């Protein structure tokens, strides 16, 4: 068995991707899942929840000194809509996940990216993706702690999508 957070640098690399409450409220869950699925990445974890303040505080701990931190945590946790948390697996999924999301400020995000196609404001940028192997490990452990919440499975497509040679 491989670690919960996958094996960075291999075809078993894993990242934490989330659709934030604005993305759920705006009906963008299927589009965001579809982009990762169609690219060939494998869904190994999926849940819908209103995160607790403790979870959101820990998730964004590195931003706790920023002026927007309180508003950010409130937006994630106020329950006006839930968050969809996911773990995706595949080659370079951490870096490519970030590329697929687009720049943090949607005004700088290119067309063809999720943020570049669907949003305009940094405070409502609809999605999250781990920014490094260390973040992926931390975030997958935080959002998917429970036994069996991340599933090891073999996609029958894999030989047509992933080749190491
Ligand atoms: P990300 O990794 O691309 O999501 O960006 P960061 O880790 O830098 O910031 C986390 C989240 O905080 C962003 O996705 C935004 O939702 C929010 N955020 C970052 N910078 C700002 C800002 O200047 N103003 C506001 N309102 N929110 C921000
Ligand atoms: Mg970040």
mmCIF file with all atom_site columns, C-alpha atoms and ligand atoms in Angstrom:
data_model
loop_
_atom_site.group_PDB
_atom_site.id
_atom_site.type_symbol
_atom_site.label_atom_id
_atom_site.label_alt_id
_atom_site.label_comp_id
_atom_site.label_asym_id
_atom_site.label_entity_id
_atom_site.label_seq_id
_atom_site.pdbx_PDB_ins_code
_atom_site.Cartn_x
_atom_site.Cartn_y
_atom_site.Cartn_z
_atom_site.occupancy
_atom_site.B_iso_or_equiv
_atom_site.pdbx_formal_charge
_atom_site.auth_seq_id
_atom_site.auth_comp_id
_atom_site.auth_asym_id
_atom_site.auth_atom_id
_atom_site.pdbx_PDB_model_num
ATOM   1   C  CA  . UNK A 1 1   ? 0.000   0.000  0.000   1.00 0.00 ? 1   UNK A CA  1
ATOM   2   C  CA  . UNK A 1 2   ? 1.180   3.530  -0.710  1.00 0.00 ? 2   UNK A CA  1
ATOM   3   C  CA  . UNK A 1 3   ? 0.936   6.479  1.699   1.00 0.00 ? 3   UNK A CA  1
ATOM   4   C  CA  . UNK A 1 4   ? -2.387  8.342  1.916   1.00 0.00 ? 4   UNK A CA  1
ATOM   5   C  CA  . UNK A 1 5   ? -0.804  11.333 0.236   1.00 0.00 ? 5   UNK A CA  1
ATOM   6   C  CA  . UNK A 1 6   ? 0.646   9.295  -2.646  1.00 0.00 ? 6   UNK A CA  1
ATOM   7   C  CA  . UNK A 1 7   ? 4.185   9.192  -3.984  1.00 0.00 ? 7   UNK A CA  1
ATOM   8   C  CA  . UNK A 1 8   ? 5.283   12.566 -5.425  1.00 0.00 ? 8   UNK A CA  1
ATOM   9   C  CA  . UNK A 1 9   ? 7.271   12.374 -8.644  1.00 0.00 ? 9   UNK A CA  1
ATOM   10  C  CA  . UNK A 1 10  ? 5.607   9.136  -9.774  1.00 0.00 ? 10  UNK A CA  1
ATOM   11  C  CA  . UNK A 1 11  ? 2.329   8.247  -11.511 1.00 0.00 ? 11  UNK A CA  1
ATOM   12  C  CA  . UNK A 1 12  ? 0.959   7.824  -7.952  1.00 0.00 ? 12  UNK A CA  1
ATOM   13  C  CA  . UNK A 1 13  ? 1.446   11.502 -7.082  1.00 0.00 ? 13  UNK A CA  1
ATOM   14  C  CA  . UNK A 1 14  ? -1.608  12.932 -5.306  1.00 0.00 ? 14  UNK A CA  1
ATOM   15  C  CA  . UNK A 1 15  ? -2.970  16.407 -4.663  1.00 0.00 ? 15  UNK A CA  1
ATOM   16  C  CA  . UNK A 1 16  ? -5.836  17.964 -2.740  1.00 0.00 ? 16  UNK A CA  1
ATOM   17  C  CA  . UNK A 1 17  ? -8.253  19.900 -4.953  1.00 0.00 ? 17  UNK A CA  1
ATOM   18  C  CA  . UNK A 1 18  ? -11.341 21.645 -3.554  1.00 0.00 ? 18  UNK A CA  1
ATOM   19  C  CA  . UNK A 1 19  ? -14.345 23.384 -5.037  1.00 0.00 ? 19  UNK A CA  1
ATOM   20  C  CA  . UNK A 1 20  ? -14.948 26.269 -2.659  1.00 0.00 ? 20  UNK A CA  1
ATOM   21  C  CA  . UNK A 1 21  ? -18.467 27.371 -1.605  1.00 0.00 ? 21  UNK A CA  1
ATOM   22  C  CA  . UNK A 1 22  ? -18.798 29.859 -4.478  1.00 0.00 ? 22  UNK A CA  1
ATOM   23  C  CA  . UNK A 1 23  ? -17.952 27.133 -6.983  1.00 0.00 ? 23  UNK A CA  1
ATOM   24  C  CA  . UNK A 1 24  ? -20.539 24.802 -5.458  1.00 0.00 ? 24  UNK A CA  1
ATOM   25  C  CA  . UNK A 1 25  ? -23.141 27.573 -5.268  1.00 0.00 ? 25  UNK A CA  1
ATOM   26  C  CA  . UNK A 1 26  ? -22.552 28.421 -8.931  1.00 0.00 ? 26  UNK A CA  1
ATOM   27  C  CA  . UNK A 1 27  ? -22.951 24.833 -10.127 1.00 0.00 ? 27  UNK A CA  1
ATOM   28  C  CA  . UNK A 1 28  ? -19.349 24.342 -11.228 1.00 0.00 ? 28  UNK A CA  1
ATOM   29  C  CA  . UNK A 1 29  ? -18.644 21.060 -9.409  1.00 0.00 ? 29  UNK A CA  1
ATOM   30  C  CA  . UNK A 1 30  ? -19.214 18.828 -12.428 1.00 0.00 ? 30  UNK A CA  1
ATOM   31  C  CA  . UNK A 1 31  ? -17.130 21.027 -14.719 1.00 0.00 ? 31  UNK A CA  1
ATOM   32  C  CA  . UNK A 1 32  ? -14.190 21.045 -12.332 1.00 0.00 ? 32  UNK A CA  1
ATOM   33  C  CA  . UNK A 1 33  ? -14.354 17.289 -11.705 1.00 0.00 ? 33  UNK A CA  1
ATOM   34  C  CA  . UNK A 1 34  ? -14.786 16.737 -15.445 1.00 0.00 ? 34  UNK A CA  1
ATOM   35  C  CA  . UNK A 1 35  ? -11.628 18.613 -16.348 1.00 0.00 ? 35  UNK A CA  1
ATOM   36  C  CA  . UNK A 1 36  ? -9.484  16.452 -14.081 1.00 0.00 ? 36  UNK A CA  1
ATOM   37  C  CA  . UNK A 1 37  ? -11.287 13.258 -15.089 1.00 0.00 ? 37  UNK A CA  1
ATOM   38  C  CA  . UNK A 1 38  ? -11.040 13.902 -18.820 1.00 0.00 ? 38  UNK A CA  1
ATOM   39  C  CA  . UNK A 1 39  ? -7.378  14.831 -18.585 1.00 0.00 ? 39  UNK A CA  1
ATOM   40  C  CA  . UNK A 1 40  ? -6.786  11.320 -17.282 1.00 0.00 ? 40  UNK A CA  1
ATOM   41  C  CA  . UNK A 1 41  ? -6.289  11.973 -13.593 1.00 0.00 ? 41  UNK A CA  1
ATOM   42  C  CA  . UNK A 1 42  ? -7.821  9.456  -11.199 1.00 0.00 ? 42  UNK A CA  1
ATOM   43  C  CA  . UNK A 1 43  ? -10.265 10.410 -8.457  1.00 0.00 ? 43  UNK A CA  1
ATOM   44  C  CA  . UNK A 1 44  ? -9.210  8.686  -5.230  1.00 0.00 ? 44  UNK A CA  1
ATOM   45  C  CA  . UNK A 1 45  ? -11.032 10.820 -2.641  1.00 0.00 ? 45  UNK A CA  1
ATOM   46  C  CA  . UNK A 1 46  ? -14.287 12.828 -2.699  1.00 0.00 ? 46  UNK A CA  1
ATOM   47  C  CA  . UNK A 1 47  ? -16.423 14.443 0.018   1.00 0.00 ? 47  UNK A CA  1
ATOM   48  C  CA  . UNK A 1 48  ? -18.950 17.248 0.514   1.00 0.00 ? 48  UNK A CA  1
ATOM   49  C  CA  . UNK A 1 49  ? -18.808 19.166 3.770   1.00 0.00 ? 49  UNK A CA  1
ATOM   50  C  CA  . UNK A 1 50  ? -19.059 22.487 5.539   1.00 0.00 ? 50  UNK A CA  1
ATOM   51  C  CA  . UNK A 1 51  ? -15.588 22.627 7.079   1.00 0.00 ? 51  UNK A CA  1
ATOM   52  C  CA  . UNK A 1 52  ? -15.211 23.526 10.741  1.00 0.00 ? 52  UNK A CA  1
ATOM   53  C  CA  . UNK A 1 53  ? -13.394 26.741 11.684  1.00 0.00 ? 53  UNK A CA  1
ATOM   54  C  CA  . UNK A 1 54  ? -10.600 24.569 13.077  1.00 0.00 ? 54  UNK A CA  1
ATOM   55  C  CA  . UNK A 1 55  ? -10.187 22.787 9.741   1.00 0.00 ? 55  UNK A CA  1
ATOM   56  C  CA  . UNK A 1 56  ? -10.224 26.008 7.719   1.00 0.00 ? 56  UNK A CA  1
ATOM   57  C  CA  . UNK A 1 57  ? -7.826  27.736 10.135  1.00 0.00 ? 57  UNK A CA  1
ATOM   58  C  CA  . UNK A 1 58  ? -5.388  24.838 9.860   1.00 0.00 ? 58  UNK A CA  1
ATOM   59  C  CA  . UNK A 1 59  ? -5.803  24.531 6.090   1.00 0.00 ? 59  UNK A CA  1
ATOM   60  C  CA  . UNK A 1 60  ? -4.927  28.219 5.631   1.00 0.00 ? 60  UNK A CA  1
ATOM   61  C  CA  . UNK A 1 61  ? -2.558  28.464 8.631   1.00 0.00 ? 61  UNK A CA  1
ATOM   62  C  CA  . UNK A 1 62  ? 0.250   29.985 6.541   1.00 0.00 ? 62  UNK A CA  1
ATOM   63  C  CA  . UNK A 1 63  ? -2.037  32.956 5.738   1.00 0.00 ? 63  UNK A CA  1
ATOM   64  C  CA  . UNK A 1 64  ? -3.141  33.643 9.329   1.00 0.00 ? 64  UNK A CA  1
ATOM   65  C  CA  . UNK A 1 65  ? -1.385  37.018 9.487   1.00 0.00 ? 65  UNK A CA  1
ATOM   66  C  CA  . UNK A 1 66  ? -3.009  38.335 6.266   1.00 0.00 ? 66  UNK A CA  1
ATOM   67  C  CA  . UNK A 1 67  ? -5.717  40.997 6.491   1.00 0.00 ? 67  UNK A CA  1
ATOM   68  C  CA  . UNK A 1 68  ? -8.113  38.843 4.449   1.00 0.00 ? 68  UNK A CA  1
ATOM   69  C  CA  . UNK A 1 69  ? -7.671  35.735 6.660   1.00 0.00 ? 69  UNK A CA  1
ATOM   70  C  CA  . UNK A 1 70  ? -10.817 36.175 8.780   1.00 0.00 ? 70  UNK A CA  1
ATOM   71  C  CA  . UNK A 1 71  ? -12.964 36.799 5.730   1.00 0.00 ? 71  UNK A CA  1
ATOM   72  C  CA  . UNK A 1 72  ? -11.404 33.837 3.955   1.00 0.00 ? 72  UNK A CA  1
ATOM   73  C  CA  . UNK A 1 73  ? -12.172 31.460 6.821   1.00 0.00 ? 73  UNK A CA  1
ATOM   74  C  CA  . UNK A 1 74  ? -15.720 32.825 7.144   1.00 0.00 ? 74  UNK A CA  1
ATOM   75  C  CA  . UNK A 1 75  ? -16.357 32.361 3.408   1.00 0.00 ? 75  UNK A CA  1
ATOM   76  C  CA  . UNK A 1 76  ? -15.155 28.756 3.628   1.00 0.00 ? 76  UNK A CA  1
ATOM   77  C  CA  . UNK A 1 77  ? -17.081 27.857 6.801   1.00 0.00 ? 77  UNK A CA  1
ATOM   78  C  CA  . UNK A 1 78  ? -20.298 29.916 6.991   1.00 0.00 ? 78  UNK A CA  1
ATOM   79  C  CA  . UNK A 1 79  ? -22.430 27.142 5.534   1.00 0.00 ? 79  UNK A CA  1
ATOM   80  C  CA  . UNK A 1 80  ? -24.055 29.212 2.789   1.00 0.00 ? 80  UNK A CA  1
ATOM   81  C  CA  . UNK A 1 81  ? -22.732 26.380 0.610   1.00 0.00 ? 81  UNK A CA  1
ATOM   82  C  CA  . UNK A 1 82  ? -20.465 23.405 1.286   1.00 0.00 ? 82  UNK A CA  1
ATOM   83  C  CA  . UNK A 1 83  ? -17.017 22.619 -0.031  1.00 0.00 ? 83  UNK A CA  1
ATOM   84  C  CA  . UNK A 1 84  ? -16.242 19.646 -2.283  1.00 0.00 ? 84  UNK A CA  1
ATOM   85  C  CA  . UNK A 1 85  ? -12.901 18.168 -1.264  1.00 0.00 ? 85  UNK A CA  1
ATOM   86  C  CA  . UNK A 1 86  ? -11.091 15.793 -3.592  1.00 0.00 ? 86  UNK A CA  1
ATOM   87  C  CA  . UNK A 1 87  ? -7.894  13.847 -3.917  1.00 0.00 ? 87  UNK A CA  1
ATOM   88  C  CA  . UNK A 1 88  ? -6.661  13.378 -7.489  1.00 0.00 ? 88  UNK A CA  1
ATOM   89  C  CA  . UNK A 1 89  ? -3.844  11.057 -8.548  1.00 0.00 ? 89  UNK A CA  1
ATOM   90  C  CA  . UNK A 1 90  ? -1.548  10.939 -11.564 1.00 0.00 ? 90  UNK A CA  1
ATOM   91  C  CA  . UNK A 1 91  ? 1.705   12.165 -13.101 1.00 0.00 ? 91  UNK A CA  1
ATOM   92  C  CA  . UNK A 1 92  ? 2.631   15.727 -12.059 1.00 0.00 ? 92  UNK A CA  1
ATOM   93  C  CA  . UNK A 1 93  ? -0.857  16.218 -10.620 1.00 0.00 ? 93  UNK A CA  1
ATOM   94  C  CA  . UNK A 1 94  ? 0.324   18.733 -8.008  1.00 0.00 ? 94  UNK A CA  1
ATOM   95  C  CA  . UNK A 1 95  ? 1.865   21.114 -10.550 1.00 0.00 ? 95  UNK A CA  1
ATOM   96  C  CA  . UNK A 1 96  ? -0.663  20.435 -13.316 1.00 0.00 ? 96  UNK A CA  1
ATOM   97  C  CA  . UNK A 1 97  ? -3.535  20.829 -10.861 1.00 0.00 ? 97  UNK A CA  1
ATOM   98  C  CA  . UNK A 1 98  ? -2.295  24.357 -10.153 1.00 0.00 ? 98  UNK A CA  1
ATOM   99  C  CA  . UNK A 1 99  ? -1.928  25.050 -13.882 1.00 0.00 ? 99  UNK A CA  1
ATOM   100 C  CA  . UNK A 1 100 ? -5.498  23.845 -14.456 1.00 0.00 ? 100 UNK A CA  1
ATOM   101 C  CA  . UNK A 1 101 ? -6.803  26.130 -11.669 1.00 0.00 ? 101 UNK A CA  1
ATOM   102 C  CA  . UNK A 1 102 ? -5.018  29.201 -13.018 1.00 0.00 ? 102 UNK A CA  1
ATOM   103 C  CA  . UNK A 1 103 ? -3.547  32.165 -11.159 1.00 0.00 ? 103 UNK A CA  1
ATOM   104 C  CA  . UNK A 1 104 ? -4.778  32.953 -7.630  1.00 0.00 ? 104 UNK A CA  1
ATOM   105 C  CA  . UNK A 1 105 ? -6.085  36.311 -8.852  1.00 0.00 ? 105 UNK A CA  1
ATOM   106 C  CA  . UNK A 1 106 ? -8.576  35.375 -11.578 1.00 0.00 ? 106 UNK A CA  1
ATOM   107 C  CA  . UNK A 1 107 ? -7.925  38.701 -13.303 1.00 0.00 ? 107 UNK A CA  1
ATOM   108 C  CA  . UNK A 1 108 ? -4.479  37.310 -14.105 1.00 0.00 ? 108 UNK A CA  1
ATOM   109 C  CA  . UNK A 1 109 ? -5.674  33.770 -14.905 1.00 0.00 ? 109 UNK A CA  1
ATOM   110 C  CA  . UNK A 1 110 ? -5.463  32.697 -18.523 1.00 0.00 ? 110 UNK A CA  1
ATOM   111 C  CA  . UNK A 1 111 ? -8.423  31.516 -20.565 1.00 0.00 ? 111 UNK A CA  1
ATOM   112 C  CA  . UNK A 1 112 ? -8.704  27.750 -20.525 1.00 0.00 ? 112 UNK A CA  1
ATOM   113 C  CA  . UNK A 1 113 ? -7.992  27.626 -16.804 1.00 0.00 ? 113 UNK A CA  1
ATOM   114 C  CA  . UNK A 1 114 ? -10.810 27.129 -14.303 1.00 0.00 ? 114 UNK A CA  1
ATOM   115 C  CA  . UNK A 1 115 ? -10.339 30.540 -12.723 1.00 0.00 ? 115 UNK A CA  1
ATOM   116 C  CA  . UNK A 1 116 ? -9.677  32.198 -16.083 1.00 0.00 ? 116 UNK A CA  1
ATOM   117 C  CA  . UNK A 1 117 ? -12.906 30.776 -17.477 1.00 0.00 ? 117 UNK A CA  1
ATOM   118 C  CA  . UNK A 1 118 ? -15.270 31.246 -14.541 1.00 0.00 ? 118 UNK A CA  1
ATOM   119 C  CA  . UNK A 1 119 ? -14.323 33.993 -12.111 1.00 0.00 ? 119 UNK A CA  1
ATOM   120 C  CA  . UNK A 1 120 ? -13.129 37.541 -11.630 1.00 0.00 ? 120 UNK A CA  1
ATOM   121 C  CA  . UNK A 1 121 ? -12.238 38.158 -7.995  1.00 0.00 ? 121 UNK A CA  1
ATOM   122 C  CA  . UNK A 1 122 ? -9.415  36.875 -5.775  1.00 0.00 ? 122 UNK A CA  1
ATOM   123 C  CA  . UNK A 1 123 ? -11.830 36.575 -2.845  1.00 0.00 ? 123 UNK A CA  1
ATOM   124 C  CA  . UNK A 1 124 ? -14.184 34.357 -4.904  1.00 0.00 ? 124 UNK A CA  1
ATOM   125 C  CA  . UNK A 1 125 ? -11.834 32.229 -6.965  1.00 0.00 ? 125 UNK A CA  1
ATOM   126 C  CA  . UNK A 1 126 ? -13.934 29.023 -6.709  1.00 0.00 ? 126 UNK A CA  1
ATOM   127 C  CA  . UNK A 1 127 ? -11.234 26.414 -6.269  1.00 0.00 ? 127 UNK A CA  1
ATOM   128 C  CA  . UNK A 1 128 ? -8.176  25.318 -4.304  1.00 0.00 ? 128 UNK A CA  1
ATOM   129 C  CA  . UNK A 1 129 ? -5.198  23.140 -5.178  1.00 0.00 ? 129 UNK A CA  1
ATOM   130 C  CA  . UNK A 1 130 ? -2.152  22.099 -3.134  1.00 0.00 ? 130 UNK A CA  1
ATOM   131 C  CA  . UNK A 1 131 ? 0.904   24.151 -4.105  1.00 0.00 ? 131 UNK A CA  1
ATOM   132 C  CA  . UNK A 1 132 ? 3.659   21.595 -3.314  1.00 0.00 ? 132 UNK A CA  1
ATOM   133 C  CA  . UNK A 1 133 ? 4.250   18.009 -2.258  1.00 0.00 ? 133 UNK A CA  1
ATOM   134 C  CA  . UNK A 1 134 ? 4.497   19.191 1.370   1.00 0.00 ? 134 UNK A CA  1
ATOM   135 C  CA  . UNK A 1 135 ? 1.152   21.021 1.112   1.00 0.00 ? 135 UNK A CA  1
ATOM   136 C  CA  . UNK A 1 136 ? -0.477  18.025 -0.565  1.00 0.00 ? 136 UNK A CA  1
ATOM   137 C  CA  . UNK A 1 137 ? 0.648   15.768 2.266   1.00 0.00 ? 137 UNK A CA  1
ATOM   138 C  CA  . UNK A 1 138 ? -0.603  18.188 4.896   1.00 0.00 ? 138 UNK A CA  1
ATOM   139 C  CA  . UNK A 1 139 ? -3.925  18.931 3.173   1.00 0.00 ? 139 UNK A CA  1
ATOM   140 C  CA  . UNK A 1 140 ? -4.804  15.330 2.241   1.00 0.00 ? 140 UNK A CA  1
ATOM   141 C  CA  . UNK A 1 141 ? -4.133  14.289 5.832   1.00 0.00 ? 141 UNK A CA  1
ATOM   142 C  CA  . UNK A 1 142 ? -6.223  17.161 7.150   1.00 0.00 ? 142 UNK A CA  1
ATOM   143 C  CA  . UNK A 1 143 ? -9.284  16.723 4.908   1.00 0.00 ? 143 UNK A CA  1
ATOM   144 C  CA  . UNK A 1 144 ? -9.134  12.935 4.485   1.00 0.00 ? 144 UNK A CA  1
ATOM   145 C  CA  . UNK A 1 145 ? -7.942  11.613 7.828   1.00 0.00 ? 145 UNK A CA  1
ATOM   146 C  CA  . UNK A 1 146 ? -10.440 8.778  8.164   1.00 0.00 ? 146 UNK A CA  1
ATOM   147 C  CA  . UNK A 1 147 ? -9.684  5.187  7.274   1.00 0.00 ? 147 UNK A CA  1
ATOM   148 C  CA  . UNK A 1 148 ? -10.787 4.279  3.753   1.00 0.00 ? 148 UNK A CA  1
ATOM   149 C  CA  . UNK A 1 149 ? -11.496 7.883  2.754   1.00 0.00 ? 149 UNK A CA  1
ATOM   150 C  CA  . UNK A 1 150 ? -8.765  7.753  0.122   1.00 0.00 ? 150 UNK A CA  1
ATOM   151 C  CA  . UNK A 1 151 ? -9.190  4.724  -2.112  1.00 0.00 ? 151 UNK A CA  1
ATOM   152 C  CA  . UNK A 1 152 ? -6.445  2.821  -3.937  1.00 0.00 ? 152 UNK A CA  1
ATOM   153 C  CA  . UNK A 1 153 ? -7.960  1.476  -7.143  1.00 0.00 ? 153 UNK A CA  1
ATOM   154 C  CA  . UNK A 1 154 ? -6.799  0.573  -10.625 1.00 0.00 ? 154 UNK A CA  1
ATOM   155 C  CA  . UNK A 1 155 ? -8.374  2.385  -13.541 1.00 0.00 ? 155 UNK A CA  1
ATOM   156 C  CA  . UNK A 1 156 ? -8.778  0.136  -16.587 1.00 0.00 ? 156 UNK A CA  1
ATOM   157 C  CA  . UNK A 1 157 ? -7.901  3.199  -18.663 1.00 0.00 ? 157 UNK A CA  1
ATOM   158 C  CA  . UNK A 1 158 ? -4.529  3.513  -17.033 1.00 0.00 ? 158 UNK A CA  1
ATOM   159 C  CA  . UNK A 1 159 ? -2.520  1.692  -19.710 1.00 0.00 ? 159 UNK A CA  1
ATOM   160 C  CA  . UNK A 1 160 ? -3.986  4.101  -22.297 1.00 0.00 ? 160 UNK A CA  1
ATOM   161 C  CA  . UNK A 1 161 ? -3.288  7.214  -20.258 1.00 0.00 ? 161 UNK A CA  1
ATOM   162 C  CA  . UNK A 1 162 ? -0.107  6.596  -18.312 1.00 0.00 ? 162 UNK A CA  1
ATOM   163 C  CA  . UNK A 1 163 ? 3.102   5.151  -19.699 1.00 0.00 ? 163 UNK A CA  1
ATOM   164 C  CA  . UNK A 1 164 ? 6.469   5.578  -18.117 1.00 0.00 ? 164 UNK A CA  1
ATOM   165 C  CA  . UNK A 1 165 ? 8.332   4.928  -21.373 1.00 0.00 ? 165 UNK A CA  1
HETATM 166 P  P1  . LIG B 2 .   ? -4.044  29.825 -3.889  1.00 0.00 ? 1   LIG B P1  1
HETATM 167 O  O1  . LIG B 2 .   ? -3.073  28.784 -3.407  1.00 0.00 ? 1   LIG B O1  1
HETATM 168 O  O2  . LIG B 2 .   ? -3.920  30.088 -5.369  1.00 0.00 ? 1   LIG B O2  1
HETATM 169 O  O3  . LIG B 2 .   ? -5.481  29.525 -3.528  1.00 0.00 ? 1   LIG B O3  1
HETATM 170 O  O4  . LIG B 2 .   ? -3.645  31.199 -3.186  1.00 0.00 ? 1   LIG B O4  1
HETATM 171 P  P2  . LIG B 2 .   ? -3.071  31.517 -1.699  1.00 0.00 ? 1   LIG B P2  1
HETATM 172 O  O5  . LIG B 2 .   ? -2.652  30.256 -1.029  1.00 0.00 ? 1   LIG B O5  1
HETATM 173 O  O6  . LIG B 2 .   ? -2.095  32.608 -1.824  1.00 0.00 ? 1   LIG B O6  1
HETATM 174 O  O7  . LIG B 2 .   ? -4.348  32.104 -0.968  1.00 0.00 ? 1   LIG B O7  1
HETATM 175 C  C1  . LIG B 2 .   ? -5.363  31.233 -0.536  1.00 0.00 ? 1   LIG B C1  1
HETATM 176 C  C2  . LIG B 2 .   ? -6.705  31.864 -0.833  1.00 0.00 ? 1   LIG B C2  1
HETATM 177 O  O8  . LIG B 2 .   ? -6.830  33.065 -0.079  1.00 0.00 ? 1   LIG B O8  1
HETATM 178 C  C3  . LIG B 2 .   ? -6.912  32.310 -2.279  1.00 0.00 ? 1   LIG B C3  1
HETATM 179 O  O9  . LIG B 2 .   ? -7.304  31.266 -3.151  1.00 0.00 ? 1   LIG B O9  1
HETATM 180 C  C4  . LIG B 2 .   ? -8.012  33.339 -2.100  1.00 0.00 ? 1   LIG B C4  1
HETATM 181 O  O10 . LIG B 2 .   ? -9.277  32.702 -1.919  1.00 0.00 ? 1   LIG B O10 1
HETATM 182 C  C5  . LIG B 2 .   ? -7.601  34.001 -0.793  1.00 0.00 ? 1   LIG B C5  1
HETATM 183 N  N1  . LIG B 2 .   ? -6.778  35.188 -1.026  1.00 0.00 ? 1   LIG B N1  1
HETATM 184 C  C6  . LIG B 2 .   ? -5.475  35.242 -1.357  1.00 0.00 ? 1   LIG B C6  1
HETATM 185 N  N2  . LIG B 2 .   ? -5.056  36.501 -1.510  1.00 0.00 ? 1   LIG B N2  1
HETATM 186 C  C7  . LIG B 2 .   ? -6.140  37.285 -1.252  1.00 0.00 ? 1   LIG B C7  1
HETATM 187 C  C8  . LIG B 2 .   ? -6.360  38.691 -1.214  1.00 0.00 ? 1   LIG B C8  1
HETATM 188 O  O11 . LIG B 2 .   ? -5.467  39.494 -1.473  1.00 0.00 ? 1   LIG B O11 1
HETATM 189 N  N3  . LIG B 2 .   ? -7.623  39.102 -0.895  1.00 0.00 ? 1   LIG B N3  1
HETATM 190 C  C9  . LIG B 2 .   ? -8.635  38.210 -0.616  1.00 0.00 ? 1   LIG B C9  1
HETATM 191 N  N4  . LIG B 2 .   ? -9.853  38.702 -0.322  1.00 0.00 ? 1   LIG B N4  1
HETATM 192 N  N5  . LIG B 2 .   ? -8.468  36.901 -0.634  1.00 0.00 ? 1   LIG B N5  1
HETATM 193 C  C10 . LIG B 2 .   ? -7.231  36.435 -0.949  1.00 0.00 ? 1   LIG B C10 1
HETATM 194 MG MG1 . LIG B 2 .   ? -2.442  28.268 -1.521  1.00 0.00 ? 2   LIG B MG1 1
#
